[in-house]
Amino acid sequence: SQTIHQWPATLVQPVGSPLSLECTVEGTSNPNLYWYRQAAGRGLQLLFYSVGIGQISSEVPQNLSASRPQDRQFILSSKKLLLSDSGFYLCAWNPGGAGANVLTFGAGSRLTVL
Amino acid sequence: AQTVTQSQPEMSVQEAETVTLSCTYDTSESDYYLFWYKQPPSRQMILVIRQEAYKQQNATENRFSVNFQKAAKSFSLKISDSQLGDAAMYFCAYREYGNKLVFGAGTILRVKS
């Protein structure tokens, strides 16, 4: 069966420090991968998605970047964090292909920027 | 871009009773998917139910069912026999081209014992 792992679960970082959140999927190949952000008490905003290694699409201009160095690995990064980067970050995946639709989410990473 | 609107920020229901959460969406597509996700206090996103737009029959999953009105672009979730474990934030979502999901702002459901 497929599983998705996301870490770290909680992170407290000072303004201006770098960020790296990692997500990996097991039990499948060539998944579509997504990073969403959820601000406190609000809905989910799609940040990045990837349909293959090295293929990253950005949905909104921001202080963050994403990379997919391996088929089942998706990394969210920042060189210098801003206060506004605080939030709950969710990685998700679904099978590649035209018929795929259901997203499966990781447990999330709570980022607090001080 | 497609938008998803959940007009009820919060809802309350008595245990064992029925509650309906509203969702409307905007699209020019004729074939698409709609979803309801549940986010309990653990913040894990859990798929509750999904609906394929080309299917006229409303989807059901045990105590959860939807009322899909394609012409009205409405997709409400009905929870029957509400349980304390149903307390969560519920998100309506629309699947865009390319497998991306667009989410509504969410509805917090409180269940009273």
Short mmCIF file of C-alpha atoms in Angstrom, two decimals:
data_model
loop_
_atom_site.label_atom_id
_atom_site.label_comp_id
_atom_site.label_asym_id
_atom_site.label_seq_id
_atom_site.Cartn_x
_atom_site.Cartn_y
_atom_site.Cartn_z
CA SER A 1 0.00 0.00 0.00
CA GLN A 2 1.04 3.59 -0.52
CA THR A 3 2.11 5.85 2.28
CA ILE A 4 3.18 9.46 2.45
CA HIS A 5 5.66 10.80 4.96
CA GLN A 6 6.22 14.43 5.78
CA TRP A 7 8.73 15.99 8.16
CA PRO A 8 9.46 17.72 10.38
CA ALA A 9 6.05 17.80 12.04
CA THR A 10 6.78 21.03 13.87
CA LEU A 11 9.33 23.72 13.20
CA VAL A 12 10.07 27.06 14.85
CA GLN A 13 12.45 29.25 12.89
CA PRO A 14 13.67 32.84 13.18
CA VAL A 15 12.98 35.36 10.44
CA GLY A 16 15.67 35.23 7.79
CA SER A 17 16.64 31.61 8.40
CA PRO A 18 16.41 28.90 5.73
CA LEU A 19 13.70 26.27 5.48
CA SER A 20 13.52 22.72 4.22
CA LEU A 21 10.40 20.57 4.49
CA GLU A 22 10.54 17.11 3.02
CA CYS A 23 7.89 14.78 1.70
CA THR A 24 8.28 11.24 0.40
CA VAL A 25 5.79 8.76 -0.99
CA GLU A 26 6.22 5.00 -0.79
CA GLY A 27 4.58 2.20 -2.69
CA THR A 28 4.00 3.95 -6.00
CA SER A 29 5.94 5.37 -8.91
CA ASN A 30 5.65 8.60 -10.88
CA PRO A 31 3.13 10.22 -8.55
CA ASN A 32 1.86 13.77 -8.89
CA LEU A 33 3.08 15.70 -5.86
CA TYR A 34 1.70 18.86 -4.27
CA TRP A 35 2.52 21.39 -1.58
CA TYR A 36 -0.38 23.23 0.04
CA ARG A 37 -0.31 25.88 2.75
CA GLN A 38 -3.05 26.43 5.28
CA ALA A 39 -3.03 29.69 7.19
CA ALA A 40 -4.60 29.62 10.67
CA GLY A 41 -8.32 28.85 10.46
CA ARG A 42 -8.41 29.11 6.71
CA GLY A 43 -8.54 27.02 3.58
CA LEU A 44 -5.76 25.38 1.62
CA GLN A 45 -3.74 27.27 -0.94
CA LEU A 46 -1.84 25.33 -3.59
CA LEU A 47 1.80 26.42 -3.66
CA PHE A 48 3.53 23.98 -6.01
CA TYR A 49 2.82 20.80 -7.90
CA SER A 50 4.97 18.38 -9.82
CA VAL A 51 4.16 15.73 -12.39
CA GLY A 52 7.70 14.36 -12.64
CA ILE A 53 11.33 14.66 -11.60
CA GLY A 54 12.56 18.20 -12.05
CA GLN A 55 9.12 19.41 -13.19
CA ILE A 56 7.77 22.04 -10.83
CA SER A 57 4.85 24.38 -11.35
CA SER A 58 4.38 27.35 -9.07
CA GLU A 59 0.90 28.60 -8.37
CA VAL A 60 1.62 31.81 -6.52
CA PRO A 61 4.62 34.13 -6.35
CA GLN A 62 6.21 33.85 -2.95
CA ASN A 63 9.28 33.44 -0.86
CA LEU A 64 9.29 29.66 -1.27
CA SER A 65 10.59 27.20 -3.82
CA ALA A 66 10.11 23.50 -4.44
CA SER A 67 12.26 20.76 -5.87
CA ARG A 68 11.78 17.14 -6.86
CA PRO A 69 15.20 15.52 -6.91
CA GLN A 70 13.82 11.97 -6.99
CA ASP A 71 10.62 10.42 -8.27
CA ARG A 72 8.96 10.15 -4.87
CA GLN A 73 10.60 13.04 -3.05
CA PHE A 74 9.28 16.59 -2.90
CA ILE A 75 11.04 19.35 -0.99
CA LEU A 76 9.78 22.78 0.01
CA SER A 77 12.49 25.35 0.67
CA SER A 78 13.19 28.93 1.45
CA LYS A 79 16.48 30.81 1.64
CA LYS A 80 15.16 33.44 4.05
CA LEU A 81 11.93 32.98 5.95
CA LEU A 82 9.43 35.79 6.45
CA LEU A 83 6.89 36.12 9.25
CA SER A 84 4.17 35.60 6.66
CA ASP A 85 5.56 32.14 5.88
CA SER A 86 4.13 30.83 9.15
CA GLY A 87 1.42 28.24 8.63
CA PHE A 88 0.58 24.61 8.24
CA TYR A 89 2.11 22.97 5.20
CA LEU A 90 0.63 19.88 3.66
CA CYS A 91 2.18 17.59 1.12
CA ALA A 92 -0.14 15.49 -1.01
CA TRP A 93 0.02 13.01 -3.85
CA ASN A 94 -2.14 11.25 -6.38
CA PRO A 95 -1.36 8.74 -9.08
CA GLY A 96 -0.19 10.15 -12.36
CA GLY A 97 -2.46 9.82 -15.35
CA ALA A 98 -5.66 11.30 -16.72
CA GLY A 99 -8.00 9.31 -14.51
CA ALA A 100 -6.37 10.14 -11.21
CA ASN A 101 -8.20 12.47 -8.92
CA VAL A 102 -8.16 11.70 -5.21
CA LEU A 103 -5.45 13.47 -3.27
CA THR A 104 -3.89 11.73 -0.27
CA PHE A 105 -2.32 14.05 2.26
CA GLY A 106 0.59 13.79 4.63
CA ALA A 107 0.23 14.63 8.31
CA GLY A 108 1.44 18.17 7.78
CA SER A 109 4.23 20.41 9.05
CA ARG A 110 3.50 23.31 11.36
CA LEU A 111 5.90 26.19 10.75
CA THR A 112 6.18 29.13 13.10
CA VAL A 113 8.42 31.99 12.07
CA LEU A 114 9.41 34.31 14.91
CA ALA B 1 -9.82 30.18 -12.47
CA GLN B 2 -12.35 28.00 -10.78
CA THR B 3 -13.55 29.03 -7.34
CA VAL B 4 -15.17 27.09 -4.53
CA THR B 5 -17.37 28.86 -2.00
CA GLN B 6 -18.41 27.58 1.41
CA SER B 7 -20.76 30.17 2.83
CA GLN B 8 -21.04 28.69 6.33
CA PRO B 9 -17.94 29.40 8.46
CA GLU B 10 -19.38 27.37 11.36
CA MET B 11 -22.22 24.92 11.89
CA SER B 12 -23.50 23.10 14.95
CA VAL B 13 -25.50 19.91 15.20
CA GLN B 14 -26.86 17.85 18.04
CA GLU B 15 -25.52 14.34 18.33
CA ALA B 16 -27.63 11.84 16.34
CA GLU B 17 -29.20 14.55 14.23
CA THR B 18 -28.61 15.53 10.60
CA VAL B 19 -26.65 18.50 9.28
CA THR B 20 -26.04 19.81 5.77
CA LEU B 21 -22.94 21.74 4.75
CA SER B 22 -23.17 23.93 1.67
CA CYS B 23 -20.76 24.35 -1.21
CA THR B 24 -21.00 26.13 -4.54
CA TYR B 25 -18.42 26.29 -7.27
CA ASP B 26 -17.78 28.10 -10.48
CA THR B 27 -16.62 26.35 -13.62
CA SER B 28 -17.12 26.33 -17.36
CA GLU B 29 -16.17 22.66 -17.63
CA SER B 30 -18.72 19.90 -18.11
CA ASP B 31 -16.70 17.01 -16.74
CA TYR B 32 -14.99 17.32 -13.37
CA TYR B 33 -14.77 15.89 -9.88
CA LEU B 34 -15.92 17.28 -6.56
CA PHE B 35 -14.80 16.24 -3.10
CA TRP B 36 -15.46 16.72 0.56
CA TYR B 37 -12.48 16.43 2.88
CA LYS B 38 -12.56 16.37 6.66
CA GLN B 39 -9.83 17.88 8.84
CA PRO B 40 -10.15 16.84 12.50
CA PRO B 41 -8.13 18.54 15.26
CA SER B 42 -5.15 16.35 14.33
CA ARG B 43 -5.16 18.34 11.05
CA GLN B 44 -4.86 15.19 8.95
CA MET B 45 -6.87 15.67 5.76
CA ILE B 46 -9.26 12.77 5.22
CA LEU B 47 -11.34 12.15 2.12
CA VAL B 48 -15.02 11.88 3.03
CA ILE B 49 -16.73 11.52 -0.31
CA ARG B 50 -16.31 12.30 -4.01
CA GLN B 51 -18.64 12.92 -6.90
CA GLU B 52 -18.02 12.64 -10.63
CA ALA B 53 -19.90 15.33 -12.51
CA TYR B 54 -21.02 13.05 -15.33
CA LYS B 55 -22.80 10.78 -12.86
CA GLN B 56 -26.30 11.95 -12.03
CA GLN B 57 -26.61 9.73 -8.99
CA ASN B 58 -25.57 11.38 -5.76
CA ALA B 59 -22.62 9.74 -4.01
CA THR B 60 -23.10 8.16 -0.59
CA GLU B 61 -20.64 6.76 1.95
CA ASN B 62 -22.38 5.31 4.99
CA ARG B 63 -23.74 8.31 6.95
CA PHE B 64 -22.39 10.81 4.44
CA SER B 65 -24.20 11.75 1.26
CA VAL B 66 -24.14 14.61 -1.19
CA ASN B 67 -26.75 16.61 -3.01
CA PHE B 68 -25.15 17.40 -6.36
CA GLN B 69 -27.00 19.96 -8.43
CA LYS B 70 -24.92 20.37 -11.58
CA ALA B 71 -26.97 23.12 -13.18
CA ALA B 72 -26.88 25.16 -9.99
CA LYS B 73 -23.21 24.28 -9.41
CA SER B 74 -24.03 23.20 -5.91
CA PHE B 75 -22.51 20.33 -3.95
CA SER B 76 -23.75 20.01 -0.38
CA LEU B 77 -22.76 17.38 2.17
CA LYS B 78 -25.33 15.75 4.42
CA ILE B 79 -24.19 14.02 7.58
CA SER B 80 -26.82 11.78 9.14
CA ASP B 81 -26.85 10.48 12.70
CA SER B 82 -24.07 12.88 13.64
CA GLN B 83 -21.42 11.58 16.00
CA LEU B 84 -18.93 13.36 18.24
CA GLY B 85 -16.16 12.12 15.97
CA ASP B 86 -17.65 14.08 13.09
CA ALA B 87 -16.52 17.33 14.69
CA ALA B 88 -13.95 18.79 12.33
CA MET B 89 -13.38 21.35 9.62
CA TYR B 90 -14.90 20.26 6.34
CA PHE B 91 -13.55 21.38 3.00
CA CYS B 92 -15.26 21.24 -0.34
CA ALA B 93 -12.88 20.85 -3.28
CA TYR B 94 -13.04 20.96 -7.05
CA ARG B 95 -10.63 19.15 -9.30
CA GLU B 96 -9.10 21.37 -11.92
CA TYR B 97 -7.45 20.23 -15.10
CA GLY B 98 -4.09 18.72 -14.27
CA ASN B 99 -5.29 17.00 -11.12
CA LYS B 100 -5.02 20.08 -8.96
CA LEU B 101 -7.63 20.57 -6.29
CA VAL B 102 -9.10 23.97 -5.49
CA PHE B 103 -10.46 24.16 -1.95
CA GLY B 104 -13.13 26.23 -0.32
CA ALA B 105 -12.44 28.15 2.88
CA GLY B 106 -13.91 25.40 5.05
CA THR B 107 -16.78 24.96 7.50
CA ILE B 108 -16.16 24.17 11.14
CA LEU B 109 -18.65 21.57 12.34
CA ARG B 110 -19.33 21.34 16.07
CA VAL B 111 -21.23 18.35 17.45
CA LYS B 112 -23.09 18.80 20.73
CA SER B 113 -23.70 15.92 23.09
#
